[in-house]
PDB file of N, CA and C and ligand atoms in Angstrom:
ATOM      1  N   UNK A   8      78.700 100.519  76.830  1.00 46.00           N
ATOM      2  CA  UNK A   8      79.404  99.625  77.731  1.00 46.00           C
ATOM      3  C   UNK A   8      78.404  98.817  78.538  1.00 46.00           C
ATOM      4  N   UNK A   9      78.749  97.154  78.329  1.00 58.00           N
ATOM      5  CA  UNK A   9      77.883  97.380  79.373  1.00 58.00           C
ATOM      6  C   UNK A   9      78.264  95.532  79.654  1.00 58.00           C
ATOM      7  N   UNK A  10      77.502  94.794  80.452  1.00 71.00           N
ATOM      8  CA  UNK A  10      78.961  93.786  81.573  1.00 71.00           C
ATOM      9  C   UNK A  10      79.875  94.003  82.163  1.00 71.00           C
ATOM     10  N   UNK A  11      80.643  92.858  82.305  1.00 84.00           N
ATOM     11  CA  UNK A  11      81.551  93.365  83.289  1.00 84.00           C
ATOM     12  C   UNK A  11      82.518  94.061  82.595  1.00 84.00           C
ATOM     13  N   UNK A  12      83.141  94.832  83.341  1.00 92.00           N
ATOM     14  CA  UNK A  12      84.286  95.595  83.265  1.00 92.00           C
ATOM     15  C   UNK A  12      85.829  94.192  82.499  1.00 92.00           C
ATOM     16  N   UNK A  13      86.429  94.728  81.619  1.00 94.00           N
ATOM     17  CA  UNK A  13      87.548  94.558  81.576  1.00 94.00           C
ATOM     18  C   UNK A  13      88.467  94.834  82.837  1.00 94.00           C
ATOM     19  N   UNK A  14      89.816  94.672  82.884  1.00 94.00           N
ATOM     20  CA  UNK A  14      90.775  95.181  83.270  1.00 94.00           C
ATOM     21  C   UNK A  14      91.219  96.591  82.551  1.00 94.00           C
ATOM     22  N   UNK A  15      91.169  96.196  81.391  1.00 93.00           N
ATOM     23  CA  UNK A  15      92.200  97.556  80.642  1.00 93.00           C
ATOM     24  C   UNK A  15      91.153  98.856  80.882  1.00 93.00           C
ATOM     25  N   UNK A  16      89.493  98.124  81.194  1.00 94.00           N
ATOM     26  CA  UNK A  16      88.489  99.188  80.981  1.00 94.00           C
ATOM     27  C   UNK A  16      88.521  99.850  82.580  1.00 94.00           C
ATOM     28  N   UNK A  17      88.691  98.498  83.596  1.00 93.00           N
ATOM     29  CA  UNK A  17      88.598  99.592  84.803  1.00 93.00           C
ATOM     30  C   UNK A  17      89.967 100.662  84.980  1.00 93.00           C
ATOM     31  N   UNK A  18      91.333 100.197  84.403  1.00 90.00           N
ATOM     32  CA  UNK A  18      92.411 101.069  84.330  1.00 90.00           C
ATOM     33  C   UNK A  18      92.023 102.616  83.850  1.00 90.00           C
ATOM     34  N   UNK A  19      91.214 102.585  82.484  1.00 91.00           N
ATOM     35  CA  UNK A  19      90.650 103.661  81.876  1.00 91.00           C
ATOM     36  C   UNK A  19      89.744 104.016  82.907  1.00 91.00           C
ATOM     37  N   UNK A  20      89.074 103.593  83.876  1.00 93.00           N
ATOM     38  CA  UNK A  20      87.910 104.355  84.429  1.00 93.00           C
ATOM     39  C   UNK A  20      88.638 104.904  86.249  1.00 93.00           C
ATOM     40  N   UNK A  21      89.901 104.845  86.288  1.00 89.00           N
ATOM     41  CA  UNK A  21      90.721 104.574  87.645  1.00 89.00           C
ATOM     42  C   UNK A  21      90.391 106.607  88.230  1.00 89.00           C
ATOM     43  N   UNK A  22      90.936 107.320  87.606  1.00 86.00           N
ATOM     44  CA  UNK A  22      90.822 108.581  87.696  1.00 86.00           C
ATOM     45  C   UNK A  22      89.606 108.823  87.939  1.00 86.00           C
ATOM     46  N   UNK A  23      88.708 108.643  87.502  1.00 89.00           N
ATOM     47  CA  UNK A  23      86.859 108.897  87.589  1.00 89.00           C
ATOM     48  C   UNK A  23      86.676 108.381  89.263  1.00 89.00           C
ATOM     49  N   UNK A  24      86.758 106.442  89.191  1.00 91.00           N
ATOM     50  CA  UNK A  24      86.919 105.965  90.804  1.00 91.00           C
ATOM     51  C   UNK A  24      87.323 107.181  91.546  1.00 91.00           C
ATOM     52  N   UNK A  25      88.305 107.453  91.343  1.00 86.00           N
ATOM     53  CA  UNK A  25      89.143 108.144  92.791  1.00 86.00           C
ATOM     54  C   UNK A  25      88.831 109.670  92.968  1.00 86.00           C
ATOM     55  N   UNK A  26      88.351 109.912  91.835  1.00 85.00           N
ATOM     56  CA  UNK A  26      87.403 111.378  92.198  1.00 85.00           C
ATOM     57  C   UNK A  26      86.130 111.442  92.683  1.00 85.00           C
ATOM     58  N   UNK A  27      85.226 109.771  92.647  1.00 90.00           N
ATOM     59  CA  UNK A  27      84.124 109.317  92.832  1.00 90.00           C
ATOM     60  C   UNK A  27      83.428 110.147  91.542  1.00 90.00           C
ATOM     61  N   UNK A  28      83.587 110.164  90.977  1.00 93.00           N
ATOM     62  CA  UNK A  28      82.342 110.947  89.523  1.00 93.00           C
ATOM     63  C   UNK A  28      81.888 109.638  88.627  1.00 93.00           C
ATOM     64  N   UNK A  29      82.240 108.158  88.893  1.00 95.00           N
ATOM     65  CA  UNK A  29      81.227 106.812  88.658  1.00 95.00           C
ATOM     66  C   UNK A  29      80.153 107.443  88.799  1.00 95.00           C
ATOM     67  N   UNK A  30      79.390 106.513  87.756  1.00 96.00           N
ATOM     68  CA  UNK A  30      77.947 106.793  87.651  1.00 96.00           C
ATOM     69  C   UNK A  30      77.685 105.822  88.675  1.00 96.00           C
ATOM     70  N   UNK A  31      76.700 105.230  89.477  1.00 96.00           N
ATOM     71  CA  UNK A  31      76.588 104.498  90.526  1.00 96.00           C
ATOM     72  C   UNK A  31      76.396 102.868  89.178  1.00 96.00           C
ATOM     73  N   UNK A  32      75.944 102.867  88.162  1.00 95.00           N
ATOM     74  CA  UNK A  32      75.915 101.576  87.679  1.00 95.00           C
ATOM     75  C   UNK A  32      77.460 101.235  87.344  1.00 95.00           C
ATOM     76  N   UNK A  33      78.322 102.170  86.494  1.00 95.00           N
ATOM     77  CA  UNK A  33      79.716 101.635  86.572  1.00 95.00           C
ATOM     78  C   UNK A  33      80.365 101.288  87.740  1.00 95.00           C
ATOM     79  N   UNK A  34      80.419 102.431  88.618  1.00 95.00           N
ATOM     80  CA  UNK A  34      80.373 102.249  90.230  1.00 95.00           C
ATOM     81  C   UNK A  34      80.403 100.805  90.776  1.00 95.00           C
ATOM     82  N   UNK A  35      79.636 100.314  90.597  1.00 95.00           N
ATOM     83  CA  UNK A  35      78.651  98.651  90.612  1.00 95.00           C
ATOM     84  C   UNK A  35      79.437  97.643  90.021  1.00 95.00           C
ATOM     85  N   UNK A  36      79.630  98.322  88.765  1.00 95.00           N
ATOM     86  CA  UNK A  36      80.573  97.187  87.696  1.00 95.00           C
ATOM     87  C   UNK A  36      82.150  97.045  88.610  1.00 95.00           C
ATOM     88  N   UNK A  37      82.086  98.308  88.522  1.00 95.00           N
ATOM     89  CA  UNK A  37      84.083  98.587  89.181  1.00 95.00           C
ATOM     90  C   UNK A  37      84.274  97.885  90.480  1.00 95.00           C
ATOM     91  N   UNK A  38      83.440  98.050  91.128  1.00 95.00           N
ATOM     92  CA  UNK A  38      83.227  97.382  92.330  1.00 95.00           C
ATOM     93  C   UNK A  38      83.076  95.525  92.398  1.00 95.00           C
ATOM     94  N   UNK A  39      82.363  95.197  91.335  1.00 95.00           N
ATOM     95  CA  UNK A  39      82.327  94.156  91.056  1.00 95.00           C
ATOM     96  C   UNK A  39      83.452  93.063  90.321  1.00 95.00           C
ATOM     97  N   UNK A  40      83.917  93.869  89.264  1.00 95.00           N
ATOM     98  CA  UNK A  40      85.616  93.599  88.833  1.00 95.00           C
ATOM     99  C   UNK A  40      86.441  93.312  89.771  1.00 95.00           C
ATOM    100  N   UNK A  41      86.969  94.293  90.421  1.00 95.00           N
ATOM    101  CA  UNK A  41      87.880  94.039  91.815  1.00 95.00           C
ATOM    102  C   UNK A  41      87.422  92.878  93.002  1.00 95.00           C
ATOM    103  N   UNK A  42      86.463  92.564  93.361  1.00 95.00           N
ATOM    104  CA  UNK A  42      85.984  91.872  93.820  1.00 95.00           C
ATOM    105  C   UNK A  42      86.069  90.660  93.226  1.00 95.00           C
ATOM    106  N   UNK A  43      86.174  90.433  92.186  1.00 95.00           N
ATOM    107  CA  UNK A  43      86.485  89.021  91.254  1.00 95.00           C
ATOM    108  C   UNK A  43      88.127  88.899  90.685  1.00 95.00           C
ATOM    109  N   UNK A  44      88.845  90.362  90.858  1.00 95.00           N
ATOM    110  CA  UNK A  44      90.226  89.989  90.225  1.00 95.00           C
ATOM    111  C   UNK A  44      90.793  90.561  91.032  1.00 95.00           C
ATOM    112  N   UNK A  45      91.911  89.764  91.567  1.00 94.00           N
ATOM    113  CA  UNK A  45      92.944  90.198  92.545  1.00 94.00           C
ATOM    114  C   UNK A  45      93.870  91.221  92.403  1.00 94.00           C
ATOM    115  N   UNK A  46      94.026  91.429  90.820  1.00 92.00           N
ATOM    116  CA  UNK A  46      95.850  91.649  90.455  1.00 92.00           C
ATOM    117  C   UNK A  46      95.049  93.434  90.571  1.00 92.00           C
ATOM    118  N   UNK A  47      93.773  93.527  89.631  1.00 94.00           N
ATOM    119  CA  UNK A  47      92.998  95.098  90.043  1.00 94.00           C
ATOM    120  C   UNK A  47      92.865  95.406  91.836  1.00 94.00           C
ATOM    121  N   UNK A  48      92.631  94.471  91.945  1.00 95.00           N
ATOM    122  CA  UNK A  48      92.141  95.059  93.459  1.00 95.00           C
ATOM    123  C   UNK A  48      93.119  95.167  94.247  1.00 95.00           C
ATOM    124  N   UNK A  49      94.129  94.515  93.890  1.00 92.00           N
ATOM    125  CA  UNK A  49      95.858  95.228  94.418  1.00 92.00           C
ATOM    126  C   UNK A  49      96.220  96.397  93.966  1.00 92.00           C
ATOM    127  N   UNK A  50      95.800  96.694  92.838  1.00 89.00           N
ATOM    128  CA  UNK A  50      96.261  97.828  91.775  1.00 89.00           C
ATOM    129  C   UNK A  50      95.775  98.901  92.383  1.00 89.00           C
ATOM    130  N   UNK A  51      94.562  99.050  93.239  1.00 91.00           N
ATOM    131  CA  UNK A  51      93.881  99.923  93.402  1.00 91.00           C
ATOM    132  C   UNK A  51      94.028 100.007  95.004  1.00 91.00           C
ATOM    133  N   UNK A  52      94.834  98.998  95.142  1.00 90.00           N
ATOM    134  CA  UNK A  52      94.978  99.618  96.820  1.00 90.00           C
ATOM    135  C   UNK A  52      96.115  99.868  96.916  1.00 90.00           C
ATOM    136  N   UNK A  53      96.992  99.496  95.793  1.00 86.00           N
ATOM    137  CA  UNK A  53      98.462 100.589  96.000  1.00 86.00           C
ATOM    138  C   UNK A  53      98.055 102.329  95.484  1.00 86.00           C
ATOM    139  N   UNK A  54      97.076 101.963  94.564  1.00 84.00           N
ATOM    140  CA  UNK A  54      96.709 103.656  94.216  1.00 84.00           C
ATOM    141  C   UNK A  54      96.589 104.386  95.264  1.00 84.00           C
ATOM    142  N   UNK A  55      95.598 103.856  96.332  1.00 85.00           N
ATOM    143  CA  UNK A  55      95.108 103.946  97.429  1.00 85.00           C
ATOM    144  C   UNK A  55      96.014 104.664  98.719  1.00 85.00           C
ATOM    145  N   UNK A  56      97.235 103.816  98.299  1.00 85.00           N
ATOM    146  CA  UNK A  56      98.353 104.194  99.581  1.00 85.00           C
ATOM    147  C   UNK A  56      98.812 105.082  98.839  1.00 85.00           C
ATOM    148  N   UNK A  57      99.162 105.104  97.412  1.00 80.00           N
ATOM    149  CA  UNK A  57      99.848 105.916  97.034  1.00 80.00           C
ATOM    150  C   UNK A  57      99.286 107.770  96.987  1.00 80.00           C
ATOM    151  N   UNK A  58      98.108 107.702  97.427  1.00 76.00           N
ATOM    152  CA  UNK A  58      97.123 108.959  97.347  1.00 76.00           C
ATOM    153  C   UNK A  58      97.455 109.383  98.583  1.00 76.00           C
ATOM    154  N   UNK A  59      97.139 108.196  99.200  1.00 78.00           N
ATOM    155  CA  UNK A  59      97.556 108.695 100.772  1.00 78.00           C
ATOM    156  C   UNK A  59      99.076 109.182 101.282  1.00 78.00           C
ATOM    157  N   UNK A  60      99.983 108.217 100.434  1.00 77.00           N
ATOM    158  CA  UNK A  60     101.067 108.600 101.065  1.00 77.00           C
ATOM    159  C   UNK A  60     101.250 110.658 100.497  1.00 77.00           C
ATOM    160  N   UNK A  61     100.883 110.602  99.294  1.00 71.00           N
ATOM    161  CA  UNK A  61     100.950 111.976  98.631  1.00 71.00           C
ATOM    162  C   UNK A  61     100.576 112.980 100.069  1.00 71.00           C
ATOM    163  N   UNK A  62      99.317 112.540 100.682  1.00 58.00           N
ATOM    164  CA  UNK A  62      99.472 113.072 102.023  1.00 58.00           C
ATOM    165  C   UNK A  62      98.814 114.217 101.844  1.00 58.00           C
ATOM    166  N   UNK A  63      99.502 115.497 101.976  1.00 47.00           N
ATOM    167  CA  UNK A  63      99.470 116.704 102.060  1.00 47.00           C
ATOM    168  C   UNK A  63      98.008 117.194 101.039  1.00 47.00           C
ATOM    169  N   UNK A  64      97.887 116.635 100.456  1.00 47.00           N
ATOM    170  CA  UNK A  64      96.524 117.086  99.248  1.00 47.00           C
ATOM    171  C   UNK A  64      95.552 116.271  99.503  1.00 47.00           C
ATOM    172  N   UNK A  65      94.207 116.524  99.923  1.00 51.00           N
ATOM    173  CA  UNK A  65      92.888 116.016  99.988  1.00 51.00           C
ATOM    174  C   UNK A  65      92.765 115.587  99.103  1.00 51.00           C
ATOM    175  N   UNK A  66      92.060 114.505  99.390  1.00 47.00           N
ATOM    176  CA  UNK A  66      92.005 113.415  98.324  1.00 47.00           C
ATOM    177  C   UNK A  66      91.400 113.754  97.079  1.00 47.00           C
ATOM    178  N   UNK A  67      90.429 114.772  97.356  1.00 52.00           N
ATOM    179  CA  UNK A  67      89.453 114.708  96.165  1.00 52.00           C
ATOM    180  C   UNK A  67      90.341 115.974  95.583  1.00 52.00           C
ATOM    181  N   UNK A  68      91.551 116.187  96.069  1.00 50.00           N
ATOM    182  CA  UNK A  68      92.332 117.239  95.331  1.00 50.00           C
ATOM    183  C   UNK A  68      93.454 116.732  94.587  1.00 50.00           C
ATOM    184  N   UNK A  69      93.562 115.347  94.647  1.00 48.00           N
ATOM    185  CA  UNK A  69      94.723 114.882  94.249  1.00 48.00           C
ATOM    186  C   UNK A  69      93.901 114.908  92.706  1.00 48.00           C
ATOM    187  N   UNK A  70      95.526 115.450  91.845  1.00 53.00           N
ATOM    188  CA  UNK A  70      95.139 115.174  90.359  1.00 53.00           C
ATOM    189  C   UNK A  70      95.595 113.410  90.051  1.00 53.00           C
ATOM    190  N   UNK A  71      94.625 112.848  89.856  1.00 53.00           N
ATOM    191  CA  UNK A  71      95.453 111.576  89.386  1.00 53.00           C
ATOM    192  C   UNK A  71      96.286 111.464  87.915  1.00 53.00           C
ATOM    193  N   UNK A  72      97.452 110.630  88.087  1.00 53.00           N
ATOM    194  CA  UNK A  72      98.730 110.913  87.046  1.00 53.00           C
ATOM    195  C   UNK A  72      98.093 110.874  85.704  1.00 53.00           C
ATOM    196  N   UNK A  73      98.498 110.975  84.819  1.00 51.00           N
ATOM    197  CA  UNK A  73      97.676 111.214  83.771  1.00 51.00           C
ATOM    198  C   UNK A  73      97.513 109.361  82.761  1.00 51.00           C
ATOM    199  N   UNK A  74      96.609 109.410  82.814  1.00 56.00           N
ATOM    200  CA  UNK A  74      96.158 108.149  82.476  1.00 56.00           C
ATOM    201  C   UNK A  74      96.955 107.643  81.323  1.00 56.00           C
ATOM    202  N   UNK A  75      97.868 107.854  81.025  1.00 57.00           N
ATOM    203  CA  UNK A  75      98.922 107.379  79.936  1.00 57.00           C
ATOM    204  C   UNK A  75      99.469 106.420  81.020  1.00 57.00           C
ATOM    205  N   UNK A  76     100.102 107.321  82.062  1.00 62.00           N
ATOM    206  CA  UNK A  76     101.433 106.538  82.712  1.00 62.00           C
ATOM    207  C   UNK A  76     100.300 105.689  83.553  1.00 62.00           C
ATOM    208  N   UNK A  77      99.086 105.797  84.147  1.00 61.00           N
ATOM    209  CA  UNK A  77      98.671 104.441  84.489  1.00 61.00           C
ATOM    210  C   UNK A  77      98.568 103.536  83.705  1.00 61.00           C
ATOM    211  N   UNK A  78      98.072 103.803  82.687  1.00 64.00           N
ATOM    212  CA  UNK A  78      98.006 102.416  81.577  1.00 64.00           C
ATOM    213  C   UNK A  78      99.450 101.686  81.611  1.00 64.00           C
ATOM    214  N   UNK A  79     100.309 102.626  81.512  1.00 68.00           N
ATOM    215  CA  UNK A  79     101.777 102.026  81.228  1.00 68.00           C
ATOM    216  C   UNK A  79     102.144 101.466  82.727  1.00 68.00           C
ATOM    217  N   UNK A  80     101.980 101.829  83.564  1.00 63.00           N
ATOM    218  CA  UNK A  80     101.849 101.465  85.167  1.00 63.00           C
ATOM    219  C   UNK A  80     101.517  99.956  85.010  1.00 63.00           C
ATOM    220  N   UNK A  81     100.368  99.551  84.454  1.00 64.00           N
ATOM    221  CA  UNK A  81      99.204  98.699  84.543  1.00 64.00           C
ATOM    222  C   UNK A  81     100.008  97.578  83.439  1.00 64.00           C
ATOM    223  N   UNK A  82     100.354  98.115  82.128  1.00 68.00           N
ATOM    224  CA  UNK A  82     101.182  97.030  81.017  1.00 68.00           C
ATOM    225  C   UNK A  82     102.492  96.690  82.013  1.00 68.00           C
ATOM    226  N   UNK A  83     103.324  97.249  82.855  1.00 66.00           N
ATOM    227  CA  UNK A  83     104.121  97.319  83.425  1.00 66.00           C
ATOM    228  C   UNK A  83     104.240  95.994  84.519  1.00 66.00           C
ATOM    229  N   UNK A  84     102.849  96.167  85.074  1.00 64.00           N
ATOM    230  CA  UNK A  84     102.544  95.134  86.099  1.00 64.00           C
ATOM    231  C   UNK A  84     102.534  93.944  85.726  1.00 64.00           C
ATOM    232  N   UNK A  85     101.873  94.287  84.295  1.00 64.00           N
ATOM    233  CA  UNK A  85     100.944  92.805  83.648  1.00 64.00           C
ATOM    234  C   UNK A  85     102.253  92.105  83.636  1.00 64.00           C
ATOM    235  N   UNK A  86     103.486  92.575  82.461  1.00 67.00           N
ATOM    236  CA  UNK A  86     104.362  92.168  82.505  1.00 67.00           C
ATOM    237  C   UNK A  86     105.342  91.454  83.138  1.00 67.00           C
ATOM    238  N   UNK A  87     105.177  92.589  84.161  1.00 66.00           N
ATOM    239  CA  UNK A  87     105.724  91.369  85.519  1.00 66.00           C
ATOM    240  C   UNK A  87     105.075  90.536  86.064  1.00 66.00           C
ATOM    241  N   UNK A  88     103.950  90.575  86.247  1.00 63.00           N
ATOM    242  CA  UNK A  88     103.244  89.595  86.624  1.00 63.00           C
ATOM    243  C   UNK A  88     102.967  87.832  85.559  1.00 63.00           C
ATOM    244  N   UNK A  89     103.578  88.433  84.642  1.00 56.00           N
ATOM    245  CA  UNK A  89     103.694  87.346  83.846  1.00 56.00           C
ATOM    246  C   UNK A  89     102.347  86.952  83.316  1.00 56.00           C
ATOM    247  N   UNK A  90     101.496  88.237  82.820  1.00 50.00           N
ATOM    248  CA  UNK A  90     100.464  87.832  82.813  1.00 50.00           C
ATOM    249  C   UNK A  90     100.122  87.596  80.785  1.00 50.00           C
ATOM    250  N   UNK A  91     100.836  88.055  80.537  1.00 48.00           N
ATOM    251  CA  UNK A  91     101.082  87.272  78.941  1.00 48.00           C
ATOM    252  C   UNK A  91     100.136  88.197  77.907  1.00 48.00           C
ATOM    253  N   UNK A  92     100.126  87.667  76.858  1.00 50.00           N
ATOM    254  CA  UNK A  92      99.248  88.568  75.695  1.00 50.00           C
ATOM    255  C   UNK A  92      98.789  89.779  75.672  1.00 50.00           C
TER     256      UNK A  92
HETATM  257 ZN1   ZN B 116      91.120  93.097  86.585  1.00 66.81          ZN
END
């Protein structure tokens, strides 16, 4: 791997983010993606609330959903978002 991050690639790397176990160069990339695309960097701050709202479980205890239903989360969005192909 190596440039920038896709979308579909930072979706695949979302669980890793939020446990922090990024290597600090993907880290870099992921960081850099969101910073250039809005519709991720929304994506990841509803994750964000949504960890939080979970509440009761430390963060680094939260299991994140199983990366099927984010992907489908993520085709879900695209969709509505009218984001095409
Ligand atoms: Zn993106």
């Amino acid at each position: 791997m190596s440039g920038n991050l896709t979308c579909k690639e930072l979706v695949a790397l979302i669980s890793e983010y939020f446990e922090g176990t990024l290597t600090p160069d993907v880290r870099a990339r992921f960081d850099e993606h969101i910073a250039g695309c809005g519709n991720c960097a929304g994506y990841i701050a509803q994750l964000r609330t949504t960890i939080r709202l979970v509440g009761t479980l430390r963060e680094d205890d939260v299991e994140i959903p199983a990366r099927e239903a984010l992907l489908g989360a993520f085709r879900d969005w695209k969709s509505r978002a009218g984001a095409g192909s």
